[in-house]
Tab-separated table of N, CA and C in Angstrom:
chain	number	residue	atom	x	y	z
A	1	MET	N	15.472	-3.051	5.984
A	1	MET	CA	15.039	-2.242	7.106
A	1	MET	C	13.608	-1.775	6.861
A	2	LYS	N	12.789	-1.930	7.861
A	2	LYS	CA	11.402	-1.499	7.744
A	2	LYS	C	11.242	-0.104	8.327
A	3	SER	N	10.232	0.580	7.860
A	3	SER	CA	9.926	1.913	8.352
A	3	SER	C	8.895	1.816	9.472
A	4	ILE	N	9.173	2.477	10.570
A	4	ILE	CA	8.227	2.487	11.695
A	4	ILE	C	6.932	3.171	11.270
A	5	VAL	N	7.047	4.229	10.490
A	5	VAL	CA	5.859	4.954	10.023
A	5	VAL	C	4.995	4.045	9.153
A	6	LEU	N	5.627	3.315	8.244
A	6	LEU	CA	4.892	2.426	7.348
A	6	LEU	C	4.202	1.310	8.127
A	7	THR	N	4.916	0.719	9.067
A	7	THR	CA	4.337	-0.352	9.877
A	7	THR	C	3.183	0.168	10.722
A	8	THR	N	3.366	1.333	11.336
A	8	THR	CA	2.316	1.919	12.170
A	8	THR	C	1.074	2.233	11.345
A	9	LEU	N	1.265	2.853	10.189
A	9	LEU	CA	0.127	3.157	9.315
A	9	LEU	C	-0.584	1.885	8.873
A	10	SER	N	0.179	0.867	8.519
A	10	SER	CA	-0.423	-0.394	8.070
A	10	SER	C	-1.279	-1.019	9.160
A	11	VAL	N	-0.742	-1.093	10.369
A	11	VAL	CA	-1.479	-1.720	11.473
A	11	VAL	C	-2.693	-0.881	11.850
A	12	PHE	N	-2.510	0.434	11.984
A	12	PHE	CA	-3.629	1.304	12.366
A	12	PHE	C	-4.748	1.244	11.333
A	13	LEU	N	-4.402	1.430	10.067
A	13	LEU	CA	-5.423	1.408	9.015
A	13	LEU	C	-6.069	0.036	8.903
A	14	GLY	N	-5.264	-1.003	8.995
A	14	GLY	CA	-5.808	-2.354	8.917
A	14	GLY	C	-6.813	-2.632	10.019
A	15	LEU	N	-6.450	-2.305	11.260
A	15	LEU	CA	-7.369	-2.535	12.382
A	15	LEU	C	-8.631	-1.691	12.249
A	16	PHE	N	-8.470	-0.447	11.792
A	16	PHE	CA	-9.633	0.415	11.596
A	16	PHE	C	-10.601	-0.207	10.591
A	17	PHE	N	-10.089	-0.661	9.451
A	17	PHE	CA	-10.972	-1.218	8.423
A	17	PHE	C	-11.558	-2.565	8.829
A	18	ILE	N	-10.830	-3.342	9.609
A	18	ILE	CA	-11.404	-4.585	10.137
A	18	ILE	C	-12.598	-4.249	11.026
A	19	PHE	N	-12.435	-3.248	11.883
A	19	PHE	CA	-13.507	-2.846	12.801
A	19	PHE	C	-14.710	-2.284	12.047
A	20	VAL	N	-14.470	-1.328	11.164
A	20	VAL	CA	-15.564	-0.676	10.434
A	20	VAL	C	-16.264	-1.670	9.503
A	21	GLY	N	-15.482	-2.499	8.828
A	21	GLY	CA	-16.077	-3.509	7.955
A	21	GLY	C	-16.913	-4.506	8.731
A	22	SER	N	-16.445	-4.884	9.909
A	22	SER	CA	-17.201	-5.823	10.751
A	22	SER	C	-18.536	-5.234	11.183
A	23	MET	N	-18.561	-3.938	11.443
A	23	MET	CA	-19.830	-3.302	11.825
A	23	MET	C	-20.821	-3.313	10.665
A	24	LYS	N	-20.330	-3.296	9.445
A	24	LYS	CA	-21.225	-3.358	8.282
A	24	LYS	C	-21.755	-4.771	8.072
A	25	VAL	N	-20.966	-5.767	8.453
A	25	VAL	CA	-21.307	-7.159	8.185
A	25	VAL	C	-22.164	-7.781	9.281
A	26	THR	N	-21.894	-7.445	10.533
A	26	THR	CA	-22.575	-8.117	11.640
A	26	THR	C	-23.065	-7.127	12.697
A	27	PRO	N	-24.208	-7.430	13.325
A	27	PRO	CA	-24.701	-6.580	14.411
A	27	PRO	C	-24.051	-6.913	15.756
A	28	ASN	N	-23.191	-7.911	15.819
A	28	ASN	CA	-22.619	-8.360	17.089
A	28	ASN	C	-21.719	-7.332	17.762
A	29	ILE	N	-21.160	-6.420	17.024
A	29	ILE	CA	-20.269	-5.418	17.619
A	29	ILE	C	-21.077	-4.298	18.254
A	30	ASN	N	-22.029	-3.736	17.488
A	30	ASN	CA	-22.872	-2.653	17.996
A	30	ASN	C	-24.175	-2.683	17.193
A	31	ARG	N	-25.231	-3.169	17.828
A	31	ARG	CA	-26.516	-3.333	17.125
A	31	ARG	C	-27.064	-2.021	16.577
A	32	GLU	N	-27.013	-0.971	17.379
A	32	GLU	CA	-27.568	0.317	16.949
A	32	GLU	C	-26.793	0.875	15.751
A	33	MET	N	-25.473	0.788	15.817
A	33	MET	CA	-24.649	1.284	14.707
A	33	MET	C	-24.893	0.446	13.448
A	34	HIS	N	-25.027	-0.854	13.600
A	34	HIS	CA	-25.298	-1.739	12.459
A	34	HIS	C	-26.640	-1.373	11.814
A	35	ARG	N	-27.640	-1.100	12.638
A	35	ARG	CA	-28.957	-0.706	12.126
A	35	ARG	C	-28.850	0.608	11.344
A	36	GLU	N	-28.092	1.553	11.885
A	36	GLU	CA	-27.890	2.845	11.205
A	36	GLU	C	-27.169	2.649	9.865
A	37	ILE	N	-26.166	1.799	9.859
A	37	ILE	CA	-25.424	1.513	8.624
A	37	ILE	C	-26.346	0.881	7.586
A	38	ARG	N	-27.198	-0.033	8.022
A	38	ARG	CA	-28.144	-0.665	7.091
A	38	ARG	C	-29.067	0.376	6.465
A	39	ARG	N	-29.559	1.314	7.285
A	39	ARG	CA	-30.418	2.388	6.749
A	39	ARG	C	-29.644	3.261	5.766
A	40	ASN	N	-28.400	3.576	6.099
A	40	ASN	CA	-27.588	4.420	5.221
A	40	ASN	C	-27.349	3.768	3.862
A	41	PHE	N	-27.140	2.468	3.851
A	41	PHE	CA	-26.850	1.795	2.584
A	41	PHE	C	-28.055	1.756	1.652
A	42	VAL	N	-29.247	1.931	2.191
A	42	VAL	CA	-30.420	2.069	1.316
A	42	VAL	C	-30.253	3.338	0.479
A	43	GLN	N	-29.794	4.417	1.119
A	43	GLN	CA	-29.539	5.667	0.397
A	43	GLN	C	-28.315	5.541	-0.516
A	44	TYR	N	-27.242	4.930	0.006
A	44	TYR	CA	-26.004	4.803	-0.771
A	44	TYR	C	-26.233	4.025	-2.061
A	45	SER	N	-27.080	3.012	-2.005
A	45	SER	CA	-27.310	2.188	-3.199
A	45	SER	C	-28.007	2.974	-4.309
A	46	LYS	N	-28.718	4.034	-3.930
A	46	LYS	CA	-29.409	4.847	-4.939
A	46	LYS	C	-28.448	5.667	-5.790
A	47	VAL	N	-27.269	5.962	-5.245
A	47	VAL	CA	-26.292	6.768	-5.990
A	47	VAL	C	-25.044	5.948	-6.339
A	48	PHE	N	-25.188	4.630	-6.346
A	48	PHE	CA	-24.068	3.755	-6.705
A	48	PHE	C	-23.507	4.211	-8.048
A	49	PRO	N	-22.183	4.431	-8.131
A	49	PRO	CA	-21.590	5.043	-9.324
A	49	PRO	C	-21.895	4.345	-10.651
A	50	LEU	N	-22.002	3.028	-10.657
A	50	LEU	CA	-22.194	2.319	-11.923
A	50	LEU	C	-23.659	2.063	-12.260
A	51	SER	N	-24.589	2.484	-11.397
A	51	SER	CA	-26.013	2.216	-11.643
A	51	SER	C	-26.500	2.822	-12.947
A	52	LYS	N	-26.199	4.084	-13.169
A	52	LYS	CA	-26.652	4.750	-14.396
A	52	LYS	C	-25.913	4.214	-15.617
A	53	LEU	N	-24.620	3.987	-15.454
A	53	LEU	CA	-23.806	3.517	-16.570
A	53	LEU	C	-24.245	2.134	-17.041
A	54	LEU	N	-24.497	1.231	-16.096
A	54	LEU	CA	-24.878	-0.143	-16.444
A	54	LEU	C	-26.383	-0.377	-16.395
A	55	ASN	N	-27.133	0.658	-16.033
A	55	ASN	CA	-28.593	0.619	-16.000
A	55	ASN	C	-29.138	-0.521	-15.122
A	56	PHE	N	-28.729	-0.511	-13.854
A	56	PHE	CA	-29.279	-1.478	-12.912
A	56	PHE	C	-29.364	-0.844	-11.529
A	57	LYS	N	-30.179	-1.442	-10.667
A	57	LYS	CA	-30.349	-0.945	-9.305
A	57	LYS	C	-29.550	-1.837	-8.364
A	58	MET	N	-28.699	-1.218	-7.552
A	58	MET	CA	-27.861	-1.960	-6.613
A	58	MET	C	-28.682	-2.376	-5.399
A	59	ASN	N	-28.592	-3.632	-5.021
A	59	ASN	CA	-29.248	-4.148	-3.829
A	59	ASN	C	-28.499	-3.619	-2.602
A	60	PRO	N	-29.176	-2.879	-1.697
A	60	PRO	CA	-28.486	-2.283	-0.545
A	60	PRO	C	-27.782	-3.307	0.349
A	61	LYS	N	-28.415	-4.461	0.567
A	61	LYS	CA	-27.806	-5.471	1.435
A	61	LYS	C	-26.530	-6.036	0.806
A	62	LEU	N	-26.591	-6.377	-0.473
A	62	LEU	CA	-25.401	-6.905	-1.148
A	62	LEU	C	-24.291	-5.862	-1.212
A	63	TYR	N	-24.672	-4.619	-1.440
A	63	TYR	CA	-23.712	-3.517	-1.487
A	63	TYR	C	-23.003	-3.384	-0.140
A	64	ARG	N	-23.786	-3.359	0.943
A	64	ARG	CA	-23.235	-3.237	2.300
A	64	ARG	C	-22.321	-4.412	2.621
A	65	LEU	N	-22.757	-5.628	2.305
A	65	LEU	CA	-21.948	-6.811	2.600
A	65	LEU	C	-20.665	-6.838	1.767
A	66	PHE	N	-20.764	-6.432	0.504
A	66	PHE	CA	-19.566	-6.395	-0.341
A	66	PHE	C	-18.549	-5.400	0.213
A	67	ILE	N	-19.019	-4.198	0.539
A	67	ILE	CA	-18.121	-3.174	1.080
A	67	ILE	C	-17.553	-3.638	2.420
A	68	GLY	N	-18.405	-4.162	3.290
A	68	GLY	CA	-17.960	-4.610	4.611
A	68	GLY	C	-16.910	-5.707	4.538
A	69	TRP	N	-17.191	-6.757	3.756
A	69	TRP	CA	-16.222	-7.850	3.641
A	69	TRP	C	-14.945	-7.394	2.951
A	70	SER	N	-15.060	-6.497	1.992
A	70	SER	CA	-13.863	-5.960	1.331
A	70	SER	C	-12.986	-5.235	2.343
A	71	GLU	N	-13.612	-4.452	3.218
A	71	GLU	CA	-12.851	-3.738	4.247
A	71	GLU	C	-12.205	-4.707	5.236
A	72	VAL	N	-12.931	-5.735	5.638
A	72	VAL	CA	-12.379	-6.716	6.583
A	72	VAL	C	-11.193	-7.454	5.961
A	73	VAL	N	-11.367	-7.935	4.744
A	73	VAL	CA	-10.300	-8.703	4.083
A	73	VAL	C	-9.082	-7.821	3.816
A	74	CYS	N	-9.298	-6.644	3.248
A	74	CYS	CA	-8.175	-5.749	2.944
A	74	CYS	C	-7.505	-5.249	4.223
A	75	GLY	N	-8.283	-4.981	5.260
A	75	GLY	CA	-7.710	-4.582	6.546
A	75	GLY	C	-6.844	-5.676	7.132
A	76	THR	N	-7.306	-6.907	7.047
A	76	THR	CA	-6.527	-8.047	7.542
A	76	THR	C	-5.225	-8.189	6.764
A	77	ILE	N	-5.292	-7.991	5.473
A	77	ILE	CA	-4.081	-8.055	4.647
A	77	ILE	C	-3.106	-6.955	5.055
A	78	LEU	N	-3.613	-5.741	5.299
A	78	LEU	CA	-2.726	-4.649	5.721
A	78	LEU	C	-1.998	-4.986	7.017
A	79	VAL	N	-2.677	-5.684	7.927
A	79	VAL	CA	-2.072	-6.005	9.218
A	79	VAL	C	-1.127	-7.202	9.117
A	80	LEU	N	-1.506	-8.231	8.375
A	80	LEU	CA	-0.808	-9.517	8.471
A	80	LEU	C	0.045	-9.933	7.281
A	81	VAL	N	-0.293	-9.504	6.083
A	81	VAL	CA	0.336	-10.068	4.881
A	81	VAL	C	1.411	-9.120	4.353
A	82	PRO	N	2.627	-9.630	4.151
A	82	PRO	CA	3.681	-8.780	3.586
A	82	PRO	C	3.642	-8.791	2.057
A	83	GLY	N	4.444	-7.935	1.468
A	83	GLY	CA	4.655	-7.974	0.025
A	83	GLY	C	3.675	-7.176	-0.804
A	84	ARG	N	3.649	-7.533	-2.070
A	84	ARG	CA	2.897	-6.788	-3.074
A	84	ARG	C	1.391	-6.807	-2.819
A	85	ILE	N	0.880	-7.905	-2.270
A	85	ILE	CA	-0.565	-8.001	-2.040
A	85	ILE	C	-1.033	-6.936	-1.042
A	86	LYS	N	-0.147	-6.535	-0.130
A	86	LYS	CA	-0.491	-5.474	0.827
A	86	LYS	C	-0.744	-4.162	0.088
A	87	GLN	N	0.049	-3.885	-0.951
A	87	GLN	CA	-0.140	-2.645	-1.714
A	87	GLN	C	-1.435	-2.709	-2.516
A	88	LEU	N	-1.783	-3.899	-3.002
A	88	LEU	CA	-3.059	-4.061	-3.712
A	88	LEU	C	-4.235	-3.835	-2.765
A	89	ALA	N	-4.132	-4.349	-1.539
A	89	ALA	CA	-5.188	-4.129	-0.543
A	89	ALA	C	-5.304	-2.644	-0.220
A	90	ASN	N	-4.165	-1.966	-0.099
A	90	ASN	CA	-4.167	-0.526	0.149
A	90	ASN	C	-4.866	0.200	-0.996
A	91	GLY	N	-4.554	-0.180	-2.218
A	91	GLY	CA	-5.193	0.432	-3.389
A	91	GLY	C	-6.689	0.178	-3.425
A	92	ALA	N	-7.095	-1.047	-3.084
A	92	ALA	CA	-8.529	-1.374	-3.065
A	92	ALA	C	-9.261	-0.541	-2.016
A	93	LEU	N	-8.665	-0.403	-0.840
A	93	LEU	CA	-9.292	0.419	0.206
A	93	LEU	C	-9.342	1.887	-0.210
A	94	LEU	N	-8.317	2.344	-0.892
A	94	LEU	CA	-8.319	3.727	-1.380
A	94	LEU	C	-9.460	3.945	-2.368
A	95	VAL	N	-9.672	2.990	-3.259
A	95	VAL	CA	-10.790	3.085	-4.211
A	95	VAL	C	-12.121	3.094	-3.460
A	96	LEU	N	-12.262	2.231	-2.445
A	96	LEU	CA	-13.500	2.215	-1.649
A	96	LEU	C	-13.729	3.557	-0.962
A	97	MET	N	-12.677	4.149	-0.416
A	97	MET	CA	-12.828	5.429	0.286
A	97	MET	C	-13.153	6.561	-0.684
A	98	LEU	N	-12.550	6.539	-1.850
A	98	LEU	CA	-12.897	7.557	-2.849
A	98	LEU	C	-14.338	7.372	-3.313
A	99	GLY	N	-14.780	6.124	-3.396
A	99	GLY	CA	-16.185	5.848	-3.696
A	99	GLY	C	-17.102	6.370	-2.605
A	100	ALA	N	-16.658	6.262	-1.357
A	100	ALA	CA	-17.450	6.787	-0.240
A	100	ALA	C	-17.543	8.312	-0.313
A	101	VAL	N	-16.441	8.960	-0.676
A	101	VAL	CA	-16.465	10.423	-0.838
A	101	VAL	C	-17.458	10.790	-1.937
A	102	TYR	N	-17.403	10.074	-3.062
A	102	TYR	CA	-18.341	10.316	-4.157
A	102	TYR	C	-19.785	10.137	-3.681
A	103	THR	N	-20.036	9.062	-2.943
A	103	THR	CA	-21.391	8.765	-2.468
A	103	THR	C	-21.920	9.892	-1.591
A	104	HIS	N	-21.103	10.345	-0.650
A	104	HIS	CA	-21.545	11.439	0.229
A	104	HIS	C	-21.775	12.729	-0.560
A	105	ALA	N	-20.923	12.981	-1.539
A	105	ALA	CA	-21.105	14.179	-2.365
A	105	ALA	C	-22.378	14.065	-3.200
A	106	ALA	N	-22.631	12.885	-3.765
A	106	ALA	CA	-23.830	12.685	-4.588
A	106	ALA	C	-25.106	12.828	-3.763
A	107	LEU	N	-25.035	12.436	-2.496
A	107	LEU	CA	-26.197	12.579	-1.607
A	107	LEU	C	-26.284	13.970	-0.979
A	108	ARG	N	-25.302	14.796	-1.260
A	108	ARG	CA	-25.218	16.146	-0.698
A	108	ARG	C	-25.225	16.109	0.833
A	109	ASP	N	-24.495	15.124	1.369
A	109	ASP	CA	-24.346	15.024	2.822
A	109	ASP	C	-23.517	16.189	3.333
A	110	LYS	N	-23.677	16.462	4.621
A	110	LYS	CA	-22.862	17.498	5.249
A	110	LYS	C	-21.402	17.058	5.239
A	111	PHE	N	-20.528	18.046	5.340
A	111	PHE	CA	-19.090	17.769	5.331
A	111	PHE	C	-18.696	16.834	6.475
A	112	GLU	N	-19.369	16.958	7.617
A	112	GLU	CA	-19.049	16.122	8.780
A	112	GLU	C	-19.212	14.636	8.458
A	113	ARG	N	-20.158	14.310	7.603
A	113	ARG	CA	-20.366	12.902	7.226
A	113	ARG	C	-19.346	12.452	6.184
A	114	MET	N	-18.858	13.388	5.394
A	114	MET	CA	-17.898	13.075	4.343
A	114	MET	C	-16.462	13.075	4.867
A	115	ALA	N	-16.186	13.823	5.915
A	115	ALA	CA	-14.821	14.022	6.408
A	115	ALA	C	-14.062	12.728	6.714
A	116	PRO	N	-14.662	11.739	7.397
A	116	PRO	CA	-13.890	10.514	7.661
A	116	PRO	C	-13.418	9.818	6.383
A	117	SER	N	-14.247	9.809	5.359
A	117	SER	CA	-13.844	9.189	4.089
A	117	SER	C	-12.678	9.946	3.460
A	118	ILE	N	-12.713	11.264	3.553
A	118	ILE	CA	-11.618	12.079	3.017
A	118	ILE	C	-10.339	11.813	3.805
A	119	VAL	N	-10.444	11.817	5.131
A	119	VAL	CA	-9.267	11.613	5.983
A	119	VAL	C	-8.638	10.246	5.723
A	120	PHE	N	-9.458	9.208	5.663
A	120	PHE	CA	-8.891	7.879	5.446
A	120	PHE	C	-8.400	7.687	4.017
A	121	SER	N	-8.969	8.395	3.059
A	121	SER	CA	-8.411	8.389	1.698
A	121	SER	C	-7.005	8.979	1.713
A	122	LEU	N	-6.855	10.098	2.414
A	122	LEU	CA	-5.541	10.737	2.508
A	122	LEU	C	-4.541	9.851	3.239
A	123	MET	N	-4.983	9.197	4.312
A	123	MET	CA	-4.079	8.316	5.060
A	123	MET	C	-3.634	7.121	4.213
A	124	LEU	N	-4.554	6.545	3.456
A	124	LEU	CA	-4.193	5.431	2.572
A	124	LEU	C	-3.240	5.899	1.472
A	125	GLY	N	-3.496	7.098	0.946
A	125	GLY	CA	-2.584	7.668	-0.045
A	125	GLY	C	-1.204	7.915	0.548
A	126	CYS	N	-1.163	8.453	1.765
A	126	CYS	CA	0.121	8.683	2.446
A	126	CYS	C	0.855	7.372	2.691
A	127	ARG	N	0.126	6.323	3.043
A	127	ARG	CA	0.755	5.023	3.282
A	127	ARG	C	1.429	4.517	2.009
A	128	LEU	N	0.771	4.709	0.865
A	128	LEU	CA	1.388	4.296	-0.403
A	128	LEU	C	2.632	5.125	-0.714
A	129	VAL	N	2.567	6.432	-0.457
A	129	VAL	CA	3.724	7.301	-0.698
A	129	VAL	C	4.893	6.870	0.188
A	130	VAL	N	4.629	6.624	1.468
A	130	VAL	CA	5.686	6.186	2.384
A	130	VAL	C	6.262	4.846	1.923
A	131	PHE	N	5.405	3.932	1.496
A	131	PHE	CA	5.886	2.633	1.007
A	131	PHE	C	6.855	2.820	-0.152
A	132	TYR	N	6.490	3.642	-1.133
A	132	TYR	CA	7.353	3.825	-2.298
A	132	TYR	C	8.636	4.573	-1.939
A	133	GLN	N	8.585	5.473	-0.956
A	133	GLN	CA	9.806	6.137	-0.498
A	133	GLN	C	10.747	5.144	0.174
A	134	VAL	N	10.209	4.292	1.037
A	134	VAL	CA	11.027	3.283	1.719
A	134	VAL	C	11.620	2.318	0.702
A	135	GLN	N	10.810	1.895	-0.252
A	135	GLN	CA	11.281	0.967	-1.283
A	135	GLN	C	12.399	1.603	-2.107
A	136	SER	N	12.250	2.871	-2.467
A	136	SER	CA	13.266	3.577	-3.240
A	136	SER	C	14.560	3.713	-2.434
A	137	ARG	N	14.435	4.038	-1.161
A	137	ARG	CA	15.604	4.175	-0.291
A	137	ARG	C	16.348	2.837	-0.185
A	138	GLN	N	15.614	1.745	-0.023
A	138	GLN	CA	16.247	0.427	0.071
A	138	GLN	C	16.938	0.053	-1.236
A	139	ARG	N	16.314	0.358	-2.349
A	139	ARG	CA	16.909	0.052	-3.655
A	139	ARG	C	18.199	0.856	-3.846
A	140	ASN	N	18.190	2.133	-3.456
A	140	ASN	CA	19.387	2.963	-3.591
A	140	ASN	C	20.518	2.456	-2.706
A	141	LYS	N	20.209	2.043	-1.479
A	141	LYS	CA	21.239	1.495	-0.588
A	141	LYS	C	21.825	0.223	-1.179
A	142	HIS	N	20.974	-0.605	-1.752
A	142	HIS	CA	21.427	-1.861	-2.352
A	142	HIS	C	22.370	-1.582	-3.523
A	143	LEU	N	22.025	-0.607	-4.341
A	143	LEU	CA	22.869	-0.276	-5.491
A	143	LEU	C	24.188	0.350	-5.052
A	144	GLN	N	24.168	1.159	-3.974
A	144	GLN	CA	25.390	1.778	-3.478
A	144	GLN	C	26.360	0.744	-2.924
A	145	ARG	N	25.824	-0.353	-2.414
A	145	ARG	CA	26.682	-1.416	-1.883
A	145	ARG	C	27.227	-2.312	-2.983
A	146	GLY	N	26.837	-2.070	-4.214
A	146	GLY	CA	27.337	-2.866	-5.323
A	146	GLY	C	26.433	-4.015	-5.696
A	147	GLY	N	25.247	-4.057	-5.138
A	147	GLY	CA	24.316	-5.135	-5.455
A	147	GLY	C	23.543	-4.813	-6.707
A	148	GLY	N	22.595	-5.629	-6.988
A	148	GLY	CA	21.720	-5.389	-8.125
A	148	GLY	C	22.361	-5.808	-9.425
A	149	ALA	N	21.894	-5.239	-10.515
A	149	ALA	CA	22.333	-5.640	-11.847
A	149	ALA	C	23.738	-5.139	-12.163
A	150	LEU	N	24.158	-4.054	-11.534
A	150	LEU	CA	25.463	-3.499	-11.835
A	150	LEU	C	26.513	-4.144	-10.940
A	151	GLN	N	27.521	-4.744	-11.529
A	151	GLN	CA	28.604	-5.365	-10.778
A	151	GLN	C	29.838	-4.488	-10.913
A	152	ARG	N	30.661	-4.481	-9.886
A	152	ARG	CA	31.882	-3.683	-9.931
A	152	ARG	C	32.783	-4.179	-11.059
A	153	GLY	N	33.320	-3.238	-11.767
A	153	GLY	CA	34.220	-3.584	-12.853
A	153	GLY	C	33.523	-3.815	-14.179
A	154	SER	N	32.196	-3.871	-14.188
A	154	SER	CA	31.493	-4.056	-15.455
A	154	SER	C	31.477	-2.730	-16.196
A	155	PRO	N	31.346	-2.761	-17.509
A	155	PRO	CA	31.391	-1.518	-18.283
A	155	PRO	C	30.289	-0.535	-17.913
A	156	THR	N	29.194	-1.009	-17.312
A	156	THR	CA	28.107	-0.095	-16.967
A	156	THR	C	28.125	0.283	-15.501
A	157	SER	N	29.168	-0.092	-14.783
A	157	SER	CA	29.194	0.219	-13.358
A	157	SER	C	29.487	1.685	-13.137
A	158	SER	N	29.451	2.085	-11.883
A	158	SER	CA	29.595	3.499	-11.551
A	158	SER	C	30.993	4.017	-11.853
A	159	SER	N	32.013	3.141	-12.030
A	159	SER	CA	33.359	3.627	-12.319
A	159	SER	C	33.418	4.313	-13.678
A	160	VAL	N	32.558	3.929	-14.609
A	160	VAL	CA	32.537	4.561	-15.919
A	160	VAL	C	31.970	5.963	-15.812
A	161	SER	N	30.995	6.147	-14.954
A	161	SER	CA	30.364	7.454	-14.857
A	161	SER	C	31.221	8.459	-14.095
A	162	HIS	N	32.306	8.013	-13.463
A	162	HIS	CA	33.221	8.896	-12.752
A	162	HIS	C	34.581	8.839	-13.450
A	163	PRO	N	34.863	9.783	-14.357
A	163	PRO	CA	36.083	9.707	-15.157
A	163	PRO	C	37.359	9.816	-14.325
A	164	HIS	N	37.319	10.414	-13.139
A	164	HIS	CA	38.516	10.571	-12.320
A	164	HIS	C	38.799	9.325	-11.495
A	165	HIS	N	37.887	8.424	-11.458
A	165	HIS	CA	38.063	7.191	-10.686
A	165	HIS	C	38.686	6.139	-11.594
A	166	GLN	N	39.865	5.665	-11.229
A	166	GLN	CA	40.562	4.664	-12.028
A	166	GLN	C	40.377	3.291	-11.403
A	167	PRO	N	40.110	2.270	-12.220
A	167	PRO	CA	40.027	0.920	-11.673
A	167	PRO	C	41.406	0.473	-11.199
A	168	PRO	N	41.468	-0.446	-10.239
A	168	PRO	CA	42.778	-0.882	-9.742
A	168	PRO	C	43.586	-1.567	-10.851
A	169	ALA	N	44.908	-1.341	-10.803
A	169	ALA	CA	45.802	-1.926	-11.806
A	169	ALA	C	45.951	-3.419	-11.540
A	170	PRO	N	46.172	-4.205	-12.598
A	170	PRO	CA	46.392	-5.640	-12.387
A	170	PRO	C	47.698	-5.866	-11.622
A	171	PRO	N	47.790	-6.958	-10.866
A	171	PRO	CA	49.008	-7.196	-10.081
A	171	PRO	C	50.220	-7.448	-10.991
A	172	THR	N	51.397	-7.039	-10.503
A	172	THR	CA	52.636	-7.261	-11.257
A	172	THR	C	53.052	-8.717	-11.117
A	173	GLU	N	54.047	-9.135	-11.926
A	173	GLU	CA	54.560	-10.509	-11.862
A	173	GLU	C	55.130	-10.807	-10.482
A	174	GLU	N	55.862	-9.830	-9.914
A	174	GLU	CA	56.481	-10.044	-8.602
A	174	GLU	C	55.417	-10.215	-7.526
A	175	ALA	N	54.374	-9.381	-7.555
A	175	ALA	CA	53.310	-9.473	-6.553
A	175	ALA	C	52.556	-10.786	-6.693
A	176	ALA	N	52.364	-11.233	-7.937
A	176	ALA	CA	51.669	-12.496	-8.164
A	176	ALA	C	52.502	-13.661	-7.652
A	177	ALA	N	53.838	-13.606	-7.851
A	177	ALA	CA	54.723	-14.674	-7.381
A	177	ALA	C	54.724	-14.738	-5.861
A	178	GLU	N	54.721	-13.595	-5.202
A	178	GLU	CA	54.707	-13.568	-3.738
A	178	GLU	C	53.389	-14.091	-3.187
A	179	ALA	N	52.299	-13.889	-3.907
A	179	ALA	CA	50.984	-14.307	-3.435
A	179	ALA	C	50.774	-15.806	-3.578
A	180	ARG	N	51.550	-16.471	-4.494
A	180	ARG	CA	51.402	-17.913	-4.686
A	180	ARG	C	51.917	-18.657	-3.464
A	181	PRO	N	51.239	-19.753	-3.098
A	181	PRO	CA	51.732	-20.527	-1.951
A	181	PRO	C	53.052	-21.227	-2.290
A	182	LYS	N	53.927	-21.299	-1.310
A	182	LYS	CA	55.227	-21.959	-1.473
A	182	LYS	C	55.040	-23.454	-1.244
A	183	LEU	N	55.620	-24.273	-2.098
A	183	LEU	CA	55.491	-25.720	-2.002
A	183	LEU	C	56.788	-26.371	-1.527
A	184	ASP	N	57.558	-25.783	-0.657
A	184	ASP	CA	58.828	-26.330	-0.170
A	184	ASP	C	58.625	-27.496	0.718
C-alpha cells in the first residue's frame, strides 16, 4: 500500500526541482529569471563550501550547471523512479538545499532569500520521514501476517514470546485415520 502523502510530496517536490533546475540550465523558460540566476551564481561561487578547504575557485557557470542538472535529474527521479534510488535522489536534493542555506547565510542574504531553501529542506526531510514511517508500517503488517523471516511454529516465532499461547496439539490416531482418503 502506498501513502498518498508520500506520493504527493514526491510528485510536488520532483516537479518543483525539475522546474527550478531547468531555469538554471536554460533561458528558454524565463530569460529574465535565468539572467538573474546567472548573476547570483557569480556571488554563490565565491562562498562555495569547499573552496577554502581545497584551495580553488569555483567556476560560476559550471557551478550553476551542476546544481541545475542535479535538480533536474533528481526531480525526475522523485517523480518517475521507484525504489531505493528515489531515496538517494531525495538525499541529494536535501544536501543541495542545505548547501543553499549555507550559501545564503555566508553571503548574509536577507531571510526572504534564504526562506525557500529552508522550506524545501524541511519538505525533503519530511518526505524522508514519511517514507520511513510507511516502510516501517508495511514491514510490521508483513510480520503480523506471518511473513518475513519468522515462520509460524519456529522456535523464534511469536508463540514463544507469548507463554499463555499454546501451539495446536498434533492430531490423534483416530482423527488421522478419518482424514485419510478411503480406497473402497
